[in-house]
Short mmCIF file of C-alpha atoms in Angstrom, two decimals:
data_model
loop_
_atom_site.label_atom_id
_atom_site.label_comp_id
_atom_site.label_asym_id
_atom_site.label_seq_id
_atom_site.Cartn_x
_atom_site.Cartn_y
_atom_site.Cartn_z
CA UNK U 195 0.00 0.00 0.00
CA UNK U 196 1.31 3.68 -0.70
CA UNK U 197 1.93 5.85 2.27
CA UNK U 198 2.32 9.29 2.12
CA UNK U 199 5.78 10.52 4.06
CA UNK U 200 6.11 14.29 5.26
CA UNK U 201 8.89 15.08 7.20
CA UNK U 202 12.00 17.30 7.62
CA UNK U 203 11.28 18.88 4.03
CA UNK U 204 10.54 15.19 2.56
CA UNK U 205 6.88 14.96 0.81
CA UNK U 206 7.08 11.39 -0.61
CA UNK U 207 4.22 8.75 -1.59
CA UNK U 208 5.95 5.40 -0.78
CA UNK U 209 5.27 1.71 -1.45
CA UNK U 210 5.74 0.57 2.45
CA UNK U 211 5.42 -2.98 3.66
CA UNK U 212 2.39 -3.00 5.17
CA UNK U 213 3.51 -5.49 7.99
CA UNK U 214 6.10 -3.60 9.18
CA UNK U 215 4.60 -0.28 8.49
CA UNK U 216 1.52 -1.17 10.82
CA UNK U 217 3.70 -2.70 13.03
CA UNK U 218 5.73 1.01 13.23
CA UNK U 219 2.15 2.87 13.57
CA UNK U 220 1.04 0.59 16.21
CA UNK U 221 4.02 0.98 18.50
CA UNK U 222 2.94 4.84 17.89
CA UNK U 223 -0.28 4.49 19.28
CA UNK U 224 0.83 2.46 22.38
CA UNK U 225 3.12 5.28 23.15
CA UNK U 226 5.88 3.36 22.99
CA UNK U 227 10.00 3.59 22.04
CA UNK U 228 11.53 3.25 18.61
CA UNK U 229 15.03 2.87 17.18
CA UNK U 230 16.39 3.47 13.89
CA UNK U 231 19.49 1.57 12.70
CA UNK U 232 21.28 4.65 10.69
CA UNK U 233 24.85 4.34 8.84
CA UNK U 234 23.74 7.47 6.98
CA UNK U 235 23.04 6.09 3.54
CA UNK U 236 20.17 6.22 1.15
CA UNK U 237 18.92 3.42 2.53
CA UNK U 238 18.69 4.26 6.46
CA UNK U 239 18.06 8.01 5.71
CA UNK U 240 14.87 6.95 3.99
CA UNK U 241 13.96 4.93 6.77
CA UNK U 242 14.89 7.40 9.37
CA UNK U 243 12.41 10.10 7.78
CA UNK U 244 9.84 6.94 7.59
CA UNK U 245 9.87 6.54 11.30
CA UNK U 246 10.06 10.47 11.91
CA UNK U 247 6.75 11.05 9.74
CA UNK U 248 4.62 8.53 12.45
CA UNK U 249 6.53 9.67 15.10
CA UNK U 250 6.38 13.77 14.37
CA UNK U 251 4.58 14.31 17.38
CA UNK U 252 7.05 12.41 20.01
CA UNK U 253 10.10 12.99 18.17
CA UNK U 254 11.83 12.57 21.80
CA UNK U 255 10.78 8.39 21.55
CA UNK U 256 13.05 7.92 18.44
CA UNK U 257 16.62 6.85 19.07
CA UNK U 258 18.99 6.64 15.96
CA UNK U 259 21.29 3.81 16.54
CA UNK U 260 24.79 4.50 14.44
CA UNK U 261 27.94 2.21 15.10
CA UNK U 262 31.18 3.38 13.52
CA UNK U 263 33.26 -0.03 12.74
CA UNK U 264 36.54 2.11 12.16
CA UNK U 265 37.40 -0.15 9.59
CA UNK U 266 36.86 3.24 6.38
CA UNK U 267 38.96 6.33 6.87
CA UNK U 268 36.19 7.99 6.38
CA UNK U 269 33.89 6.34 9.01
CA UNK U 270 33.99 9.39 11.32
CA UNK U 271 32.66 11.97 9.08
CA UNK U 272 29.26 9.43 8.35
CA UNK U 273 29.11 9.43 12.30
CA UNK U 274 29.49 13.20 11.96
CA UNK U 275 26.53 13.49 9.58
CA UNK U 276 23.98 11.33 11.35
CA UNK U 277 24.70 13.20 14.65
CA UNK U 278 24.07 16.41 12.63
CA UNK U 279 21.26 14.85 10.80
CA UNK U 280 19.31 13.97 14.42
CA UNK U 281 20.01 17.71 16.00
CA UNK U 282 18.47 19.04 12.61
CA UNK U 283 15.68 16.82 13.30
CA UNK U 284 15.43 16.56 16.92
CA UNK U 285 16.18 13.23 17.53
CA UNK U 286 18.15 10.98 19.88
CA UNK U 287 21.91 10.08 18.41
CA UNK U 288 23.35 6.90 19.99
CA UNK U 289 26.64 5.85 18.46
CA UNK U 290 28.41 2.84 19.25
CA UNK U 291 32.05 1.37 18.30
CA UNK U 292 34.38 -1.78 18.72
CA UNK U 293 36.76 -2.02 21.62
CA UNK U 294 39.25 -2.54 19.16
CA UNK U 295 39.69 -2.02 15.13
CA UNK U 296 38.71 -5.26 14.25
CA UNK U 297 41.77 -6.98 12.25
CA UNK U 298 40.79 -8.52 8.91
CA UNK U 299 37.37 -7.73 9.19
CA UNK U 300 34.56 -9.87 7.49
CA UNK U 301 31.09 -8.39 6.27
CA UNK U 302 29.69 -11.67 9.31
CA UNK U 303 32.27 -10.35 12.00
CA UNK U 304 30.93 -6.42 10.90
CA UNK U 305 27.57 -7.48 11.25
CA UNK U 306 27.87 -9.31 14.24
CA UNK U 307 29.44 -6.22 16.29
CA UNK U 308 26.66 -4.09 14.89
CA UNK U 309 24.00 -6.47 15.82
CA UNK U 310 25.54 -6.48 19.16
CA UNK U 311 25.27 -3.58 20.00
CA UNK U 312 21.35 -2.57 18.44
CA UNK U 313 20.28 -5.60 20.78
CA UNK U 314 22.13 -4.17 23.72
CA UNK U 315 20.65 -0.50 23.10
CA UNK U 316 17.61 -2.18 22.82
CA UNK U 317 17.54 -3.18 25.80
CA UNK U 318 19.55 -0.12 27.82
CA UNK U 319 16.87 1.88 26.26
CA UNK U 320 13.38 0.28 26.36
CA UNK U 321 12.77 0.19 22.67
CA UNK U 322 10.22 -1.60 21.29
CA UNK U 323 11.67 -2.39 17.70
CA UNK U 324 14.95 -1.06 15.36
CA UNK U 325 13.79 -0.18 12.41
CA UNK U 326 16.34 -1.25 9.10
CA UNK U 327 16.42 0.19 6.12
CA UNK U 328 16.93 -2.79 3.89
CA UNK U 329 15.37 -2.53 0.70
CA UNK U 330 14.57 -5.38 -2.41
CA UNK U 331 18.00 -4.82 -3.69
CA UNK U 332 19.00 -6.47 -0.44
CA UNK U 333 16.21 -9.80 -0.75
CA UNK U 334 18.03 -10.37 -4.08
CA UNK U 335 21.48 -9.96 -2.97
CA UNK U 336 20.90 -12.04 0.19
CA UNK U 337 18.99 -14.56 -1.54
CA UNK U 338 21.97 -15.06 -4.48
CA UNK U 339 24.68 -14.95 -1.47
CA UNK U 340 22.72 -17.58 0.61
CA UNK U 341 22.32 -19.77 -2.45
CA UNK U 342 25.86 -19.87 -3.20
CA UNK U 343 26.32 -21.07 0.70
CA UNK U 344 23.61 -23.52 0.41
CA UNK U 345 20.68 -22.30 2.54
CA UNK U 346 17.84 -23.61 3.68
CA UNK U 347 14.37 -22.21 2.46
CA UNK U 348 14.09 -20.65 6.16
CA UNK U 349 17.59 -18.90 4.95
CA UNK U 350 16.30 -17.73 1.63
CA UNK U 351 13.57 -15.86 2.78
CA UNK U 352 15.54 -13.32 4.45
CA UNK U 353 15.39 -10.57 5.07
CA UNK U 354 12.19 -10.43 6.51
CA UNK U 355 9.60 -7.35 7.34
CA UNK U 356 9.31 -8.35 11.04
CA UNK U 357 12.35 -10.35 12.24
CA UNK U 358 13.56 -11.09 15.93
CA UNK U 359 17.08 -11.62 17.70
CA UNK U 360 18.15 -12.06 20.88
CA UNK U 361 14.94 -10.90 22.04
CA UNK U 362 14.79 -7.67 20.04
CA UNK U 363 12.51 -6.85 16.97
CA UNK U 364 13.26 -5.34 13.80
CA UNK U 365 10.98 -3.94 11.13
CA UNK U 366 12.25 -3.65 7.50
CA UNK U 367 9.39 -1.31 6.06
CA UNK U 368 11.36 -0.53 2.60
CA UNK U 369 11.53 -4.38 1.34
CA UNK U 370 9.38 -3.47 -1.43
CA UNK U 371 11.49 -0.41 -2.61
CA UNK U 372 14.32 -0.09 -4.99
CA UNK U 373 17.56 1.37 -4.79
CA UNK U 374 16.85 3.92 -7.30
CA UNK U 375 13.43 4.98 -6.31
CA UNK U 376 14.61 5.60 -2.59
CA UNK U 377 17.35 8.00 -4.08
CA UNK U 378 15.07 9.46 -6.56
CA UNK U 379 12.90 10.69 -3.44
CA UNK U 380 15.99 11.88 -1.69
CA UNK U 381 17.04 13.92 -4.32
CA UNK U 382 13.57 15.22 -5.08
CA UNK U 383 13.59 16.46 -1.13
CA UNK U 384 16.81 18.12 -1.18
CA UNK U 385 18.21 15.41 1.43
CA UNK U 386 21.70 14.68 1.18
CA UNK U 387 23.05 10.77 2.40
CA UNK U 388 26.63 9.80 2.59
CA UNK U 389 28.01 7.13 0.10
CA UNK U 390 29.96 4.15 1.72
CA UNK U 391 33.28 4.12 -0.04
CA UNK U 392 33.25 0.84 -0.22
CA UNK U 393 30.16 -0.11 -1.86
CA UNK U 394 31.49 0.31 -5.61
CA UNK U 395 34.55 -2.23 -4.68
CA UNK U 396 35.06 -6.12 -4.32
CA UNK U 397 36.10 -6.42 -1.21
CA UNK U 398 33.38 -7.87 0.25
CA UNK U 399 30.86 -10.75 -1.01
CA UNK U 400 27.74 -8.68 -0.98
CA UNK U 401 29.82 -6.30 -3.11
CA UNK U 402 30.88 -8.55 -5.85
CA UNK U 403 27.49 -10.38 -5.87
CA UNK U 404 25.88 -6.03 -6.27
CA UNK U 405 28.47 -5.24 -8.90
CA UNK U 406 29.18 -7.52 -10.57
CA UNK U 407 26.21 -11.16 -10.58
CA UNK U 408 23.43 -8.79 -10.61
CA UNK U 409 24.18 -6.89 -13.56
CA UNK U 410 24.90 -9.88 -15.97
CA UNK U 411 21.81 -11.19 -14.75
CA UNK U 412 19.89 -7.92 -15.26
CA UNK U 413 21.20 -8.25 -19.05
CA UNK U 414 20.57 -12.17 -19.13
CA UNK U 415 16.64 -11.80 -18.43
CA UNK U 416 13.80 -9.94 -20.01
CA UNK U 417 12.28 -10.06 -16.21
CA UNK U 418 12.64 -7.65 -13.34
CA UNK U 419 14.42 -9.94 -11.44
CA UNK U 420 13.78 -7.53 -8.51
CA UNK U 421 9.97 -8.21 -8.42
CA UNK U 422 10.99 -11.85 -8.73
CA UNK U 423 13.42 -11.97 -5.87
CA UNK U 424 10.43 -10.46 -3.88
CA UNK U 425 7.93 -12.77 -4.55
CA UNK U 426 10.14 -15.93 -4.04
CA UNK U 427 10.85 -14.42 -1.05
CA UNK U 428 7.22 -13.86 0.12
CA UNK U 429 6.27 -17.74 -1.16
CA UNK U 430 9.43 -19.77 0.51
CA UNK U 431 8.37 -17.60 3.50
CA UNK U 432 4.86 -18.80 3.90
CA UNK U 433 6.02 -22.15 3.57
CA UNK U 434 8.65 -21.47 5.91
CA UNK U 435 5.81 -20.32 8.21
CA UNK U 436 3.71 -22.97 8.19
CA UNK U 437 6.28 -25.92 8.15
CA UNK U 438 7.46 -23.74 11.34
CA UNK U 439 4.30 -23.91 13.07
CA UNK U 440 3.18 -27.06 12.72
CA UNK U 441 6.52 -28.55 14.15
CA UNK U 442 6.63 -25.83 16.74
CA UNK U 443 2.74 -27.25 18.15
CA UNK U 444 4.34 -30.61 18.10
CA UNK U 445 8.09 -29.88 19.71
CA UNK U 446 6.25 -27.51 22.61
CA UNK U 447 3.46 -30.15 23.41
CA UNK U 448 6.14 -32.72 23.70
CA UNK U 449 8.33 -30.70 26.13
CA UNK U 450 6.42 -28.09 27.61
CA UNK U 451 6.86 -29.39 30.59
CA UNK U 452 10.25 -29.86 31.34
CA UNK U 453 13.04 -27.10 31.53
CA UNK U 454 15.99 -28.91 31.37
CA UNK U 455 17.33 -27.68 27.60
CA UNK U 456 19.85 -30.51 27.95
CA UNK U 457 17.07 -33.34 27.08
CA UNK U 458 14.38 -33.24 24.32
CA UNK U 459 11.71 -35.34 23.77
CA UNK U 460 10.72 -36.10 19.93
CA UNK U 461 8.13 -37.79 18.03
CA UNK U 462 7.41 -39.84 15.46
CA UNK U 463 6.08 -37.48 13.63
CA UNK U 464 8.80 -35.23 14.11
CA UNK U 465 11.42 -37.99 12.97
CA UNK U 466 9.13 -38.84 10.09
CA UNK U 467 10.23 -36.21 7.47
CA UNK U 468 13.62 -34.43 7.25
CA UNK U 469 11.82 -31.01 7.53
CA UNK U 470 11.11 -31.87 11.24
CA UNK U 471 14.15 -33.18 12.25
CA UNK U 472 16.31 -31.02 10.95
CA UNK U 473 14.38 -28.41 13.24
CA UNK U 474 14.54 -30.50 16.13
CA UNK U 475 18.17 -30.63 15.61
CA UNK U 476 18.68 -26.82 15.45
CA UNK U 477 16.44 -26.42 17.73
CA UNK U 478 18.13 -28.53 20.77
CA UNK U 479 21.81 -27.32 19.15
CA UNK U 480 20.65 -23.34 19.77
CA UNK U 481 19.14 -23.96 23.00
CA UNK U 482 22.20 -25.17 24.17
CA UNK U 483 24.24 -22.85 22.37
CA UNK U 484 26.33 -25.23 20.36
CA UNK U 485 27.16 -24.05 17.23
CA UNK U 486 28.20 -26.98 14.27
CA UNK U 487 28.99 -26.87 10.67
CA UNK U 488 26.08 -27.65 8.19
CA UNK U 489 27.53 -30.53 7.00
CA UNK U 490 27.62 -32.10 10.44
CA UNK U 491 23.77 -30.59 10.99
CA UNK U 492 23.02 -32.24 7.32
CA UNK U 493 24.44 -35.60 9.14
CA UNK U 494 22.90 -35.20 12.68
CA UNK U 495 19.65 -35.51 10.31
CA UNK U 496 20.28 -38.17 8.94
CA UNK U 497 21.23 -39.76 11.84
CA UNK U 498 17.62 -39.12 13.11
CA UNK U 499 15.74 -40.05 10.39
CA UNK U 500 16.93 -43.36 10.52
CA UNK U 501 15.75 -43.63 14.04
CA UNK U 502 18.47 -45.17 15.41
CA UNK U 503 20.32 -44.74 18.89
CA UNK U 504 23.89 -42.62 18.18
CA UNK U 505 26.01 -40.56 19.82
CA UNK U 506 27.50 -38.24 17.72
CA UNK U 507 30.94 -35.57 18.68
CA UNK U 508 29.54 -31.93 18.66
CA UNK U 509 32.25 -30.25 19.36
CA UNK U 510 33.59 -28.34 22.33
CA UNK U 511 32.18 -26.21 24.57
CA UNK U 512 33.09 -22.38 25.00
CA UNK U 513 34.72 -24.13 28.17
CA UNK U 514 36.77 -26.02 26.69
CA UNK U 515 34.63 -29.38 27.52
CA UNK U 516 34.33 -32.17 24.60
CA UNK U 517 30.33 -32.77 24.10
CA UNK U 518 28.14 -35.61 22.23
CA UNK U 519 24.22 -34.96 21.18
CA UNK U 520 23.09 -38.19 21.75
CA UNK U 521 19.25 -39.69 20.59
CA UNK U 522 17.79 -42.57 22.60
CA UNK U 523 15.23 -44.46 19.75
CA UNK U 524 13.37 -46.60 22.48
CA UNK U 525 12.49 -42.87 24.16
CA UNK U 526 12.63 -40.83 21.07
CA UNK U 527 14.94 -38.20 23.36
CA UNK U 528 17.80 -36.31 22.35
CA UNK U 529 20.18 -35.02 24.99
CA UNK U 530 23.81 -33.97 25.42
CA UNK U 531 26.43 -35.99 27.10
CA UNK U 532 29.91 -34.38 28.28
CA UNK U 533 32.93 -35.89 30.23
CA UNK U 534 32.53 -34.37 33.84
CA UNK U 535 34.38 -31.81 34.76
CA UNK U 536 34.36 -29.15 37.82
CA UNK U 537 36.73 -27.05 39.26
CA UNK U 538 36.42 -27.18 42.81
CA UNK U 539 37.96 -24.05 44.73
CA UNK U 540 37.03 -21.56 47.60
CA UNK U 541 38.80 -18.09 47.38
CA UNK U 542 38.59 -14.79 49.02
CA UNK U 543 37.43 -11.76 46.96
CA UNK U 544 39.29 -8.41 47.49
CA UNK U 545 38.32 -5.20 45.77
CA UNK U 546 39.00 -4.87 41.96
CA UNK U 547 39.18 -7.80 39.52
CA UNK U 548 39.68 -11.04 40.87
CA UNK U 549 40.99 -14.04 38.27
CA UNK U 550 39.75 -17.56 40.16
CA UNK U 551 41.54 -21.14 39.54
CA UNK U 552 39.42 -21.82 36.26
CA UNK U 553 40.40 -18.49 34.29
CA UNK U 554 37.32 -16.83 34.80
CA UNK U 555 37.08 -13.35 36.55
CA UNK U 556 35.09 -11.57 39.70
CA UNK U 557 35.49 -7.61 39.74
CA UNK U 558 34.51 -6.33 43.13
CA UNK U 559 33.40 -2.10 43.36
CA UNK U 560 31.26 -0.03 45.75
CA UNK U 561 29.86 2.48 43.15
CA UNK U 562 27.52 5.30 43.46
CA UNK U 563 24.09 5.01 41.92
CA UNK U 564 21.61 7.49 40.75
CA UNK U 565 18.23 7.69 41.97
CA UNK U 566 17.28 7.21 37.86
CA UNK U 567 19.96 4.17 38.07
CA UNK U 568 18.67 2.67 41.79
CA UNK U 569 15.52 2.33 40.51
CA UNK U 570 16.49 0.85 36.72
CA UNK U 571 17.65 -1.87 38.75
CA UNK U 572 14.95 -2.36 40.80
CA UNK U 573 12.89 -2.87 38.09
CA UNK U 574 14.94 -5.41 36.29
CA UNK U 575 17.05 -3.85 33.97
CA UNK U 576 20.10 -5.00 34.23
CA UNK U 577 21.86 -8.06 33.12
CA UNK U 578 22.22 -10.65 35.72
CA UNK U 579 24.35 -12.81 33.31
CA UNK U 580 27.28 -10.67 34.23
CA UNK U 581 26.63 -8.34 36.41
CA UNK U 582 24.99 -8.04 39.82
CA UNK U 583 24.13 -4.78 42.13
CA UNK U 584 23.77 -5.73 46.22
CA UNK U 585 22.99 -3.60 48.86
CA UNK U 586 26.10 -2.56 50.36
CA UNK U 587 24.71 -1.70 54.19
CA UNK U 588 23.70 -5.53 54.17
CA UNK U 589 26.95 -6.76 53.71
CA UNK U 590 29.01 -4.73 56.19
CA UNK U 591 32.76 -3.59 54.81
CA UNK U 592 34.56 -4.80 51.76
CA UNK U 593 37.83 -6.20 53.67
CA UNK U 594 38.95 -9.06 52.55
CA UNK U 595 37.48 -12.25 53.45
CA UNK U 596 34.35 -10.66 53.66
CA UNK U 597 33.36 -12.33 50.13
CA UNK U 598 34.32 -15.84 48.81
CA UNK U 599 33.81 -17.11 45.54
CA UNK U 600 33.69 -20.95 45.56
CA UNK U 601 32.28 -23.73 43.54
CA UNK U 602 28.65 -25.07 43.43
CA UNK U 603 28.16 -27.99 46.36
CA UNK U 604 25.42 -30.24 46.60
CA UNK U 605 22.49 -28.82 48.51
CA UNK U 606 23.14 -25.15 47.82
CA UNK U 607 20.24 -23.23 47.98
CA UNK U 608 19.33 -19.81 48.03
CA UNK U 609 16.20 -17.00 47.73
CA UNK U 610 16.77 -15.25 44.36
CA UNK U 611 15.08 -11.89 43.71
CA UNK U 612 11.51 -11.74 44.44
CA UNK U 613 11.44 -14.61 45.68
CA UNK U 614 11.16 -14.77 50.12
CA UNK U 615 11.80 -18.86 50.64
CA UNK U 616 15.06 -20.30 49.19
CA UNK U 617 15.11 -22.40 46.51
CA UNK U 618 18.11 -25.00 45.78
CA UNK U 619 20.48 -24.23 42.81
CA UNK U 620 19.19 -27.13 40.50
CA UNK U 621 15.67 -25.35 40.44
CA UNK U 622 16.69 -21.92 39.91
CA UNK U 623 19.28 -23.21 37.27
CA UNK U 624 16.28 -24.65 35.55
CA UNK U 625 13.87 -21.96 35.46
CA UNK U 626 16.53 -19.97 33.66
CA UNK U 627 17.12 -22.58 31.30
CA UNK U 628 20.67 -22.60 32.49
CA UNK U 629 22.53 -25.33 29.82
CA UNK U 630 23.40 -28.41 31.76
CA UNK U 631 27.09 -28.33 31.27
CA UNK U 632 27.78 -24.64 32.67
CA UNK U 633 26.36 -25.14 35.57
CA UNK U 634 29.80 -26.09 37.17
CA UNK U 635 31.15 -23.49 35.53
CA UNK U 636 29.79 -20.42 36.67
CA UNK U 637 31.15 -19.22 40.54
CA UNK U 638 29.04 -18.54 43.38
CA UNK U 639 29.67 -15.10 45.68
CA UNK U 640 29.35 -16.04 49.17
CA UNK U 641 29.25 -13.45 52.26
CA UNK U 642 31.05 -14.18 55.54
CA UNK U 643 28.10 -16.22 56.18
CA UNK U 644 28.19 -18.67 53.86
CA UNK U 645 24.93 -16.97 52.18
CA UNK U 646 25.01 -17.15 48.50
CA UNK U 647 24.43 -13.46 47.08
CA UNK U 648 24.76 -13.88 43.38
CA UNK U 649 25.68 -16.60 40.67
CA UNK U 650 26.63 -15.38 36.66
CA UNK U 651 23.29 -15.77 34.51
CA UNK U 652 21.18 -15.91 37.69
CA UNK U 653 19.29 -13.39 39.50
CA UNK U 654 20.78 -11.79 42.88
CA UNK U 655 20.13 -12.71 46.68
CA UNK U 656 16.37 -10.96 47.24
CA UNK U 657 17.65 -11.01 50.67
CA UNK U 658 20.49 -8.75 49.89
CA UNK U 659 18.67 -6.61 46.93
CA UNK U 660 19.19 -3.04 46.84
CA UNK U 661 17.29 -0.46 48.61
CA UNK U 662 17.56 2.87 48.79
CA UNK U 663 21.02 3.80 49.84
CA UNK U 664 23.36 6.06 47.71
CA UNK U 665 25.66 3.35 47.30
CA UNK U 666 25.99 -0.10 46.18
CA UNK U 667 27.88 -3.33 45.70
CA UNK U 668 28.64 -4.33 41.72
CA UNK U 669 29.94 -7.40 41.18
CA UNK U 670 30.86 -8.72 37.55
CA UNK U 671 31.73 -11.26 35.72
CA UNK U 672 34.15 -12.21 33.24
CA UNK U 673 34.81 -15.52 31.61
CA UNK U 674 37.76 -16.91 30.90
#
């Protein structure tokens, strides 16, 4: 459907997914926070005036999310112009960048830094969705790229209008657009974009596949291959869809009750077409955050389709630990197996970082919070993976001795936040859908007492929760 756009100068009658574009009006009307993922091309310029026409009456809920890689010399001055572009406009400008110039850098290592950090503005900032500009240009590109790697059809239809990862949503309103029709409107508003440098090169895949497949193919064809790319797109996603929800009914029926990520149950159903199992199988590999090549996928498949027992070498671990998915046929269950392996040690914590027997890291501060922080926390947002804020009053001094970091022990128990009765480990473990085999990796910080106060990817002692003193106890994590 065509959408009228008037914004900042721009007066533009656009061809707007309408999935994503309701999706964008919607969040309007709940009064809720956007973000707009802006490099300061065409592409994202476009989309950034998209957002700002819904939004012109709460321009203070749009956040413009721009991460300089520092890979182009001329990186800085595109950060330059988006941060000019948002005080023209009166919007929020978040930039982000790397630690560290990344060396060699690949268009997946790029994208995965970006990614990054969106999801953790996301989350720092309450948004509700990040809004991409990626347009058809990009379906076809993605789709030729993903062919040459040998996708699935869930990896063809990318990129979608409403995707999610990591727990954050993005919207892709422009899917429908192309390249030149997007700059046409640009230049017809008197709205200037920067050029990546390194678009009209070969460096990268995407590049080659832009510059140089596309064109022969454009010549090959008597057909907008554009259009096309679209509506293959739109087909191999609503078979994607529906293959996905039928074996998502089954898979959650079958294991809805148990929280233990380490185990799934299957059924014959699910083992009776390679569809199914090969979604059972990335299903149990994600939730346990084992990552395997596709030809070793392709075989864990077959495997399962014959429906016979195996045990089959996945790898290792982030830790370092060999691991085996495993499929019981007499039970239909798939689980993980893993040599044992714990580190047992007890050791003091002083203030600053401390590096424990295994590798891994404890930083010990008493910081000063803001009211506006205090109560953040309070209200959950913070990361308990890696970080964890006590109340500092509770705990007495920080001399040393006064925290312990030790292994897990059998019958630990504890009351996390919000809860008022303790709870053992195991239980907590499991209602956070803690993987099996980090459980004995992760320490636990212990007061003088013996009490457990915190645990890595758990939430903090409720007993020992801040209140409403000035300062606080951070503790943080750091593997190894």
């Amino acid at each position: 459907m065509r959408r009228k756009i008037k914004f900042g100068g721009a007066d533009w009658l656009a061809e707007l997914d309408e999935s994503a574009y309701s999706e964008m009006y919607s969040l309007h009307a709940r009064g809720s926070k956007i973000g707009v993922a802006c490099s300061g091309g065409a592409d994202s310029v476009y989309a950034l005036y998209c957002v700002a026409d819904i939004f012109a009456d709460r321009l203070s809920d749009i956040f413009v999310l721009h991460y300089n890689h520092k890979v182009r010399t001329d990186s800085d001055s595109d950060e330059r112009y988006v941060a000019e572009l948002c005080a023209k406009l009166g919007l929020n400008f978040v930039r982000g960048e790397p630690d560290s110039v990344p060396v060699s850098p690949t268009e997946d290592k790029l994208r995965a830094l970006r990614l990054d950090f969106f999801v953790k503005e996301s989350r720092k900032l309450g948004l509700s969705a990040i809004v991409q500009g990626h347009h058809c240009g990009d379906v076809l590109e993605s789709m030729l790229m993903r062919l040459a790697r040998g996708s699935s059809g869930d990896g063809l239809c990318v990129p979608r209008a409403i995707s999610y990862f990591k727990g954050t949503v993005f919207l892709r309103p422009l899917l429908n657009l192309k390249k030149d029709a997007i700059i046409a409107s640009l230049v017809a508003s008197k709205i200037i974009w920067c050029e990546d440098s390194t678009n009209a090169g070969e460096d990268y895949f995407r590049n080659r596949i832009r510059n140089k497949v596309i064109p022969i193919l454009e010549e090959s064809t008597q057909v907008d291959i554009y259009k096309s790319a679209l509506r293959s797109r739109a087909l191999l996603e609503e078979d994607s869809t529906a293959l996905s929800d039928i074996f998502e009914r089954e898979y959650n029926k079958l294991n809805e009750l148990s929280r233990d990520a380490t185990t799934s149950l299957l059924s014959e159903f699910l083992l009776s077409c390679k569809a199914f199992a090969r979604r059972s199988i990335q299903r149990f590999l994600s939730e346990n955050n084992i990552a395997v090549r596709a030809s070793a996928v392709d075989n864990l498949v077959d495997k399962l389709t014959s429906k016979e027992s195996f045990k089959s070498s996945a790898g290792q671990t982030q830790e370092g630990q060999k691991v085996f998915v495993c499929f019981d046929s007499e039970k239909l269950r798939l689980y993980l197996d893993s040599p044992k392996k714990v580190w047992q040690y007890s050791v003091p914590l002083k203030v600053g970082k401390n590096i424990l027997p295994d590798g891994s890291a404890i930083s010990v501060a008493k910081i000063s919070l803001t009211k506006t922080r205090r109560e953040s926390i309070k209200n959950g947002d913070n990361d308990d993976a890696t970080t964890a804020y006590l109340d500092l009053d509770c705990i007495g001094n920080l001399g040393n001795g006064v925290l312990v970091a030790r292994t897990k022990q059998d019958g630990d128990k504890y009351a996390p936040l919000g809860s008022k009765s303790p709870k053992k480990l195991k239980e907590i473990y499991n209602a956070k859908k803690v993987p099996q085999m980090k459980r004995n990796v992760f320490p636990l910080v212990c007061n003088k007492k013996g009490e457990i106060l915190w645990s890595p990817m758990l939430p903090p002692s409720d007993k020992y929760k801040i209140r409403n003193a000035g300062s606080a106890l951070e503790l943080t994590f750091s593997p190894r």
